[in-house]
Amino acid sequence: QVQLQQSGAELVKPGSSVKISCKASGYTFTSYDMHWIKQQPGNGLEWIGWIYPGNGNTKYNQKFNGKATLTADKSSSTAYMQLSSLTSEDSAVYFCARFNYGGLAYWGQGTLVTVSS
Amino acid sequence: DIQMTQSPSSISVSLGDRFTITCRASQDIGNYLSWYQQKPEKSPKLMIYRATNLEDGVPSRFSGSRSGSDYSLTINSLESEDTGIYFCLQHKQYPRTFGGGTKLELK
């Protein structure tokens, strides 16, 4: 069965960077886009972008250009998202997710990033 | 960006009631619309894809429909396990955009 296992919660300082991971299993990692979504406490969901691990192609929400960098390691079936120049506005839960047919059918459990000095 | 205007933002419903959530798209998105349920501290769960298709394992009391630029999720005969927050997502254009969410509580 498809599983997406994300890395654990992070407490990071303002101005720093953080890299969170999403390890995929149960399917051919290189054949599907991996999407990343942001959810701030009490707020809705924002789509950050996707990466196609097969060739490394990416597509970003312009709002996250310069903030998020998506990469993937085919050898470990793991997708990564690095967030840079962190501020309190980046404190959120971040999800990785994969489409199946016409919807995001598979989700990681979420990674809480807290930006605080 | 395509705006997905979701209504209502919250509602209290009685067990056994019928309930409808709507997302209105600011531009044409065809049937590239899906619905999600999210429980507290959990990841969203896909309920409906391509506007009208029930995801495997989702109870048949859930259904999706479309009328022009309005997309609806209907729950027939609400059960206690249906509480949570519901979101729509359009994936016709970039950036993908979500509706603002509907919090469904029991009355």
Coordinates of C-alpha atoms in Angstrom, one line a residue, chain A residues 33 35 37 39 43-47 50 59-62 95 99-105 107-110, chain B residues 1 32-34 36 38 41-46 48-50 55 87 89 91 94-100:
Chain A
D33 CA 4.6 14.0 -8.8
H35 CA 3.1 17.7 -3.9
I37 CA 1.1 21.7 1.1
Q39 CA -1.3 24.5 6.7
N43 CA -5.9 28.4 8.6
G44 CA -6.6 26.7 5.4
L45 CA -4.4 24.9 3.0
E46 CA -1.9 26.4 0.6
W47 CA -0.3 24.5 -2.3
W50 CA 5.4 19.6 -6.8
K59 CA 6.5 23.5 -10.4
Y60 CA 6.1 26.1 -7.7
N61 CA 3.4 28.4 -6.4
Q62 CA 5.0 31.8 -7.1
F95 CA 2.3 17.9 4.2
F99 CA -2.3 12.4 -6.7
N100 CA -4.2 9.3 -7.8
Y101 CA -6.6 9.8 -10.6
G102 CA -8.2 13.2 -9.8
G103 CA -7.3 13.9 -6.3
L104 CA -4.6 13.9 -3.6
A105 CA -5.3 10.4 -2.4
W107 CA -0.8 12.2 2.3
G108 CA 2.0 12.1 4.8
Q109 CA 1.2 12.6 8.4
G110 CA 2.5 16.1 8.4
Chain B
D1 CA -4.9 32.7 -9.3
Y32 CA -10.8 19.3 -11.8
L33 CA -12.1 19.6 -8.3
S34 CA -11.8 17.3 -5.4
Y36 CA -11.3 16.4 1.4
Q38 CA -9.8 16.6 7.8
E41 CA -4.5 16.5 14.1
K42 CA -4.9 14.3 11.0
S43 CA -4.0 14.6 7.4
P44 CA -6.8 15.4 4.9
K45 CA -8.6 12.5 3.4
L46 CA -9.8 12.4 -0.2
I48 CA -14.6 13.0 -4.0
Y49 CA -12.4 13.4 -7.1
R50 CA -13.1 14.9 -10.5
E55 CA -13.1 7.7 -3.6
F87 CA -11.9 21.5 1.8
L89 CA -9.2 21.8 -4.2
H91 CA -6.2 21.3 -10.0
Y94 CA -1.5 26.7 -11.3
P95 CA -1.2 27.4 -8.6
R96 CA -3.5 24.8 -7.2
T97 CA -5.9 26.5 -4.8
F98 CA -8.0 25.3 -1.9
G99 CA -11.3 26.5 -0.6
G100 CA -11.2 28.2 2.8

